[in-house]
Tab-separated table of C-alpha atoms and ligand atoms in Angstrom:
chain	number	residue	atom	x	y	z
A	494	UNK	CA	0.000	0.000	0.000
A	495	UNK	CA	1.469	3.271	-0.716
A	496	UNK	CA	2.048	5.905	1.800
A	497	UNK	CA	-0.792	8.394	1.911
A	498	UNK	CA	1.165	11.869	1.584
A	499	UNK	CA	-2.455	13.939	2.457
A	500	UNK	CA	-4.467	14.384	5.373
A	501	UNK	CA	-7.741	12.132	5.111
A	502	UNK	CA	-10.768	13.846	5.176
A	503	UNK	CA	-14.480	13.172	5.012
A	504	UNK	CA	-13.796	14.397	1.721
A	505	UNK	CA	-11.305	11.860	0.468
A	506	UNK	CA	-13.364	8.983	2.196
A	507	UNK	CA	-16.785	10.313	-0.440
A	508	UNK	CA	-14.356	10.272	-3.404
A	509	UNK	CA	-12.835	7.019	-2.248
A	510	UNK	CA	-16.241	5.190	-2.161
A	511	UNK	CA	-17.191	7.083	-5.453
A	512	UNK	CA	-14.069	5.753	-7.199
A	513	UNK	CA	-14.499	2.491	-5.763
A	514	UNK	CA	-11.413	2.599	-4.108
A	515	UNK	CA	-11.383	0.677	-0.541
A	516	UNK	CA	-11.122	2.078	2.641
A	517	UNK	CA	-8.947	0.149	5.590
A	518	UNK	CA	-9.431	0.987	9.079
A	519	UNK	CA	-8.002	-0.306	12.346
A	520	UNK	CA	-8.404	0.746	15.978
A	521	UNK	CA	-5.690	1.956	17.723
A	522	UNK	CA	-5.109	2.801	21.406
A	523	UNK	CA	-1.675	4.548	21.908
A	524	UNK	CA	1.208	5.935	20.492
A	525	UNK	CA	3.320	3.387	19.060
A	526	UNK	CA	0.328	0.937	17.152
A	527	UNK	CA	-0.677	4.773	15.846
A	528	UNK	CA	2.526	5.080	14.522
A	529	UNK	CA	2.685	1.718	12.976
A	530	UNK	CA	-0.711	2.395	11.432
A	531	UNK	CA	-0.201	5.796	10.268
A	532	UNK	CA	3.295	4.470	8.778
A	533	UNK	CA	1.836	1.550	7.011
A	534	UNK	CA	-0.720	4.040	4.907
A	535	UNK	CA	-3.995	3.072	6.524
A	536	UNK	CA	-7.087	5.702	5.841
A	537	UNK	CA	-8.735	5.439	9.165
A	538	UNK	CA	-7.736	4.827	12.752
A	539	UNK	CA	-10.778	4.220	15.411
A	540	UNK	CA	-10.288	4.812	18.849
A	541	UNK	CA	-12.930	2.290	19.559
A	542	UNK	CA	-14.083	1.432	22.652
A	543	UNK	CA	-12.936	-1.824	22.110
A	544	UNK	CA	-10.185	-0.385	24.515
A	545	UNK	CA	-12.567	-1.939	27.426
A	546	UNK	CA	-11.238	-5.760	25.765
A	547	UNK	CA	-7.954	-4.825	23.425
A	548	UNK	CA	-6.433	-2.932	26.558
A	549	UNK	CA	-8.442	-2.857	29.796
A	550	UNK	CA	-9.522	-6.247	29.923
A	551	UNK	CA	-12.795	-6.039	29.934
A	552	UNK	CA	-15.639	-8.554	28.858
A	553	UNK	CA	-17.096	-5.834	27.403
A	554	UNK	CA	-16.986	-2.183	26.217
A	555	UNK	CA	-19.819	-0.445	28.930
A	556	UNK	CA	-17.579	0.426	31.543
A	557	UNK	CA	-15.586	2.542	29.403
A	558	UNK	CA	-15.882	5.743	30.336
A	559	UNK	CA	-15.462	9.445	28.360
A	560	UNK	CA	-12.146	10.696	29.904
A	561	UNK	CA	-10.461	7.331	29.456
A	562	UNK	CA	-11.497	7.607	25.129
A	563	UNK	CA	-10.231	11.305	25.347
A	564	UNK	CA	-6.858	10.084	27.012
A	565	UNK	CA	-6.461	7.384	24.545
A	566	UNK	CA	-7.851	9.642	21.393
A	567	UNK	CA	-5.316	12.452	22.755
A	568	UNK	CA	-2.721	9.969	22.419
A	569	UNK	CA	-3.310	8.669	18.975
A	570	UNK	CA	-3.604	12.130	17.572
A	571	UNK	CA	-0.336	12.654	18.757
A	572	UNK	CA	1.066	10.089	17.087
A	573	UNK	CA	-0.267	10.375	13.938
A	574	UNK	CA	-0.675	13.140	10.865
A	575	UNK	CA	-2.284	11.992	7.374
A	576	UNK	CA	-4.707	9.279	9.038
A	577	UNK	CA	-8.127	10.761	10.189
A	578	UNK	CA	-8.441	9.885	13.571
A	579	UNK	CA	-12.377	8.742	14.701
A	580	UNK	CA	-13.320	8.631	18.880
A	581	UNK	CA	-15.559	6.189	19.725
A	582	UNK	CA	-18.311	7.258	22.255
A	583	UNK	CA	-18.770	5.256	25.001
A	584	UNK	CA	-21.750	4.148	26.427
A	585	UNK	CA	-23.567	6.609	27.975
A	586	UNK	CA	-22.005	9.511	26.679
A	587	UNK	CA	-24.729	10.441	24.018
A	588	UNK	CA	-27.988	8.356	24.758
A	589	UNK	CA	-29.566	10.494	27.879
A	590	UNK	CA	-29.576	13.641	25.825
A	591	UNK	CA	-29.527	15.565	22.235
A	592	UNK	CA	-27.448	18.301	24.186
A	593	UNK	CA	-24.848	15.840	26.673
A	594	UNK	CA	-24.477	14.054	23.054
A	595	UNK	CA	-22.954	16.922	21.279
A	596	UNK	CA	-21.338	18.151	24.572
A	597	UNK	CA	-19.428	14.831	24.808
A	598	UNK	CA	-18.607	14.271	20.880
A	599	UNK	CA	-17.245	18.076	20.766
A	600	UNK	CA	-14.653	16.984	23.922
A	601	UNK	CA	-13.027	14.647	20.833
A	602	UNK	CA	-12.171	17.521	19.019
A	603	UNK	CA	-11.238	19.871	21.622
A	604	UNK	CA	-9.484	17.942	24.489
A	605	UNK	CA	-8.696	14.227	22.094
A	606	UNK	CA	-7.748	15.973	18.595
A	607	UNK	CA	-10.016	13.621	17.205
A	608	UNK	CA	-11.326	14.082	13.612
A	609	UNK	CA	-14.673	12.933	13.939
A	610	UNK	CA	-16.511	10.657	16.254
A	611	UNK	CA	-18.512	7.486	15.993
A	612	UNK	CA	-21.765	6.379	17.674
A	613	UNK	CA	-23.486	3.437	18.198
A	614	UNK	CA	-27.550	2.943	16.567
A	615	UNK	CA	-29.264	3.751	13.581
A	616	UNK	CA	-32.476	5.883	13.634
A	617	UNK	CA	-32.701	6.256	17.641
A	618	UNK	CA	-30.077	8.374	17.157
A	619	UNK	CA	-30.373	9.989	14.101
A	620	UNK	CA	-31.379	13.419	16.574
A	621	UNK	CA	-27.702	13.070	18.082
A	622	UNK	CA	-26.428	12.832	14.653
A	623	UNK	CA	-28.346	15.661	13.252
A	624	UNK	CA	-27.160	17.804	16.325
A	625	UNK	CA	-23.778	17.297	16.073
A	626	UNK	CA	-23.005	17.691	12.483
A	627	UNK	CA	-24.742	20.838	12.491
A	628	UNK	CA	-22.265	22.072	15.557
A	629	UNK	CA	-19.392	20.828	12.744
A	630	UNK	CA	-18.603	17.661	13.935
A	631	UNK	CA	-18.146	14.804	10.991
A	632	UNK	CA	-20.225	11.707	12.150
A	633	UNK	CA	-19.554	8.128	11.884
A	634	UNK	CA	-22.546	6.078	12.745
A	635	UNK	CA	-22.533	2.050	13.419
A	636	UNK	CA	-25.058	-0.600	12.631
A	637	UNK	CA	-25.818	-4.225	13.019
A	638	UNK	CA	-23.971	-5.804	16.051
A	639	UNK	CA	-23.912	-2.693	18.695
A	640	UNK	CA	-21.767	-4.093	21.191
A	641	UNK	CA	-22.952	-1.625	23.762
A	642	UNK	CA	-26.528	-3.193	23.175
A	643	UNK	CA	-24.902	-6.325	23.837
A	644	UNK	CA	-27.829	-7.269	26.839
A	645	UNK	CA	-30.701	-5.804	24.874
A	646	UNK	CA	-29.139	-8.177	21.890
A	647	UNK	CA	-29.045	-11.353	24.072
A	648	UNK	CA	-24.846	-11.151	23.116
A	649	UNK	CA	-22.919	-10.578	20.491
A	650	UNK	CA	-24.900	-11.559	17.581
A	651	UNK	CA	-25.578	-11.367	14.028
A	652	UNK	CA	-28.074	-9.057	13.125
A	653	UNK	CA	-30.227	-10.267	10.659
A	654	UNK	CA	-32.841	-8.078	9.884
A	655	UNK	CA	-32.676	-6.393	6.668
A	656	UNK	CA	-35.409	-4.474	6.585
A	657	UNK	CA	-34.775	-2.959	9.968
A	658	UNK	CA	-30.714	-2.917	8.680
A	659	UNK	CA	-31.235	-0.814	5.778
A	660	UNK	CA	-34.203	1.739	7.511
A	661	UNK	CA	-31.256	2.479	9.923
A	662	UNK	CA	-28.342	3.176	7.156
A	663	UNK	CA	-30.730	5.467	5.320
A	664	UNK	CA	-31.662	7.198	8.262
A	665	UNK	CA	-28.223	7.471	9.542
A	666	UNK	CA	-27.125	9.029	6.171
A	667	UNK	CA	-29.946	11.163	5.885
A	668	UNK	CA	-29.234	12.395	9.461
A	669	UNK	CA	-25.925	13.887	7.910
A	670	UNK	CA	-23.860	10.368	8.852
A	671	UNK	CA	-20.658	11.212	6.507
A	672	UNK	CA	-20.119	7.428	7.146
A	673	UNK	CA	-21.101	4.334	8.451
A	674	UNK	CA	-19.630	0.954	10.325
A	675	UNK	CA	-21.996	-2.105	9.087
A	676	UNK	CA	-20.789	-4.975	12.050
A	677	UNK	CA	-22.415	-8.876	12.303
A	678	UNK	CA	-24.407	-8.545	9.517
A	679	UNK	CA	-24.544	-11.016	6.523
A	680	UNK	CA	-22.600	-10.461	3.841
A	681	UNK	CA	-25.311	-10.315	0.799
A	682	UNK	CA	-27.387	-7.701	3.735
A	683	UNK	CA	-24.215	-5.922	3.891
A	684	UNK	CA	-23.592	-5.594	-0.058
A	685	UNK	CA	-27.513	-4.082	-0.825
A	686	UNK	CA	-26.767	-1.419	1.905
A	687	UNK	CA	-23.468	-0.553	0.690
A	688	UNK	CA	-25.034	0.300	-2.980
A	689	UNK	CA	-27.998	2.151	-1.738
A	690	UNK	CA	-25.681	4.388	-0.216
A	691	UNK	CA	-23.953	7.366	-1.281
A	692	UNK	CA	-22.059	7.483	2.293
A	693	UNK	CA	-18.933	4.889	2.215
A	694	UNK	CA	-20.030	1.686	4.349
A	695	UNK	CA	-17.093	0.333	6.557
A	696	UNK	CA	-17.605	-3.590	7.411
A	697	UNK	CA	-16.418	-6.100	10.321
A	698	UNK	CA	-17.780	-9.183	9.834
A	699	UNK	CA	-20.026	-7.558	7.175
A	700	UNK	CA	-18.281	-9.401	4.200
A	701	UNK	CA	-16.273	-8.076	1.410
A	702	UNK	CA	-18.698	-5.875	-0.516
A	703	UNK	CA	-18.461	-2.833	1.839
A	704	UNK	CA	-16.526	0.500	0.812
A	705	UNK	CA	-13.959	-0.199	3.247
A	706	UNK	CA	-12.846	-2.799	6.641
A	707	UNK	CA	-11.938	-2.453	10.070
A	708	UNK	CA	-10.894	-4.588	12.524
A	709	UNK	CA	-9.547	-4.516	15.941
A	710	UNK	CA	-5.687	-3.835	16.050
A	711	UNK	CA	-4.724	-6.614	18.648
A	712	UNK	CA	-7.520	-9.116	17.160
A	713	UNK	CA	-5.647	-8.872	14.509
A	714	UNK	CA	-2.121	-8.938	15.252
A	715	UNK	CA	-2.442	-11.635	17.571
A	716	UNK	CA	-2.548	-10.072	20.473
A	717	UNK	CA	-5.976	-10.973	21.738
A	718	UNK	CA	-5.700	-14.541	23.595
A	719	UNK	CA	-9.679	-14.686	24.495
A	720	UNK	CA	-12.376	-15.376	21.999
A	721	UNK	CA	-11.762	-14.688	18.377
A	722	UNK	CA	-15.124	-14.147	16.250
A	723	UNK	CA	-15.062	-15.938	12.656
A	724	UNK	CA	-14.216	-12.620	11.011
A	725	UNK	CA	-11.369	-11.884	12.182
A	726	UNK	CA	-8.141	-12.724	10.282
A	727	UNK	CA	-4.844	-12.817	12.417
A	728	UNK	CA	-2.386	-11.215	10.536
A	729	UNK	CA	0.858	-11.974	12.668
A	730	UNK	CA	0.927	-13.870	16.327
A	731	UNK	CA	2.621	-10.960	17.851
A	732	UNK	CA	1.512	-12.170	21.203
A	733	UNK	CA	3.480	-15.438	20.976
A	734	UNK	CA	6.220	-13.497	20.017
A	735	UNK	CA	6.412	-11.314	22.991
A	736	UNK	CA	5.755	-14.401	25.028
A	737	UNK	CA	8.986	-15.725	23.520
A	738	UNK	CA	11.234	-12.552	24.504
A	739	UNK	CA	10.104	-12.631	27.640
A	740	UNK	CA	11.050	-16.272	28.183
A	741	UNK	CA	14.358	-15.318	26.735
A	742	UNK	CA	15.129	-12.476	29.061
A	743	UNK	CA	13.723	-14.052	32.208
A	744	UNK	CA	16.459	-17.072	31.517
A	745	UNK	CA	19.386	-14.696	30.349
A	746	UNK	CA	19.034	-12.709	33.433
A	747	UNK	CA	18.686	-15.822	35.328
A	748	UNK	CA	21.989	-17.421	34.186
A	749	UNK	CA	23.822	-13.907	34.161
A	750	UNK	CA	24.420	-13.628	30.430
A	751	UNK	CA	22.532	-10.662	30.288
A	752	UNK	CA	22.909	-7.408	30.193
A	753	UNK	CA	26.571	-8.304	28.352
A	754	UNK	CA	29.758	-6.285	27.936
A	755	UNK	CA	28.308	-4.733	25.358
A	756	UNK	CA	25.192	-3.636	27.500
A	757	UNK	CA	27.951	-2.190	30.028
A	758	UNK	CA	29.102	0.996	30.786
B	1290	LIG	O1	-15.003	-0.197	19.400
B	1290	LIG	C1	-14.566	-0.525	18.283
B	1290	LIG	O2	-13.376	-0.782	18.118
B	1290	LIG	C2	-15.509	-0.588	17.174
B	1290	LIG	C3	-15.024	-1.102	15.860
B	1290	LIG	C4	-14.527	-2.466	15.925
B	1290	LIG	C5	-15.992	-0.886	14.779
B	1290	LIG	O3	-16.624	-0.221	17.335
């Protein structure tokens, strides 16, 4: 992938899915994945709230709260310069009102030098949506499997209804959504919304038809030794490598062949 040399924009994301050219996401969390991920050329980074189970360890993402996203955000926009940089609201942080919503998704920009934000629902919260792009605030919205719905769901599961599916992504674009994250739903489901749309559809475990993908940064890279869901591909086993140096160091320390004369003063 070649290294993007401008800043991404809502605007290059619209041309993207209007040349057909796909978008690739991951979440990041802190400075040095950022840096990996900006380096490597990616479009998107989400600080997700997947941060409850990628870094807190968490079984799930409600106890994530607003100041930990803007501490993590803060640090991701640090790192990076050409990828556009997404916070994820938590839970709470924009159902109880129109006003706390726009409140809490303007802290991204201000305090977490955030791009844009994404929330969770489809036309429940096409009000918060509304409200926020008209303070100025780009919008990424996020369908299907809502993992912060994850008791009114009865878990994490496929969401199969496509009438329901595709009444939320209009509404969500028509609310002024300049995107939207299609999760858990089938892939053919996935593919109808993604061409009824002028807004670029981002999938995980939404198939291959969608404008763009995202996954979650230590799913992928191995990092992630709990429950894997079918969609996600591991790209490297990162986590068995660190495993391995730390073996390594515990025995050279151990038997006294580290640090070495060359690790002397
Ligand atoms: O929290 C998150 O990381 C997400 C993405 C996986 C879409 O919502």
């Amino acid at each position: 992938m070649s290294r993007i040399s401008k800043v991404v924009t809502v605007t290059t994301l619209m041309r993207m899915k209007a040349n057909g050219e796909k978008i690739v996401a991951l979440t990041a969390y802190d400075y040095p994945f950022a840096r990996l991920v900006e380096d490597a050329g990616l479009h998107l980074i989400l600080v997700g709230d997947s941060l409850g189970m990628a870094v807190q360890g968490l079984t799930s993402t409600l106890p994530v709260t607003m100041d930990e996203m803007i501490y993590h955000t803060r640090i991701v926009a640090r790192a990076t310069e050409h990828v556009m940089v997404l916070g994820d609201m938590p839970f709470m942080s924009y159902q109880t009102s129109v006003s706390e919503a726009v409140y809490n998704a303007g802290r991204f920009l201000k305090e977490g030098g955030a791009a844009g934000v994404k929330l969770e629902g489809g036309a429940s919260v096409c009000d918060r949506i509304r409200a926020m792009t008209e303070a100025g605030i780009p919008v990424q919205a996020h369908i299907g499997l809502t993992p912060q719905s994850v008791h009114q769901m009865g878990g994490f599961k496929v969401q199969r209804d496509e009438e329901r599916l595709l009444a939320d992504a209009i509404a969500v674009e028509a609310a002024g959504a300049f995107s939207v994250v299609l999760e858990g739903i089938p892939a053919p489901i996935a593919a109808n919304i993604t061409a009824q749309l002028k807004i670029p559809t981002i999938g995980i475990g939404a198939g291959p038809d969608c404008d763009g993908q995202v996954l979650v940064l230590h799913d992928m890279l191995g990092l992630n030794d709990r429950h894997r869901p079918k969609f996600v591909k591991q790209y490297a086993q990162l986590g068995d490598l660190a495993s391995e140096a730390l073996r390594q160091y515990a025995e050279e320390v151990q038997n006294s062949t580290f640090p070495g004369p060359e690790h002397c003063y």
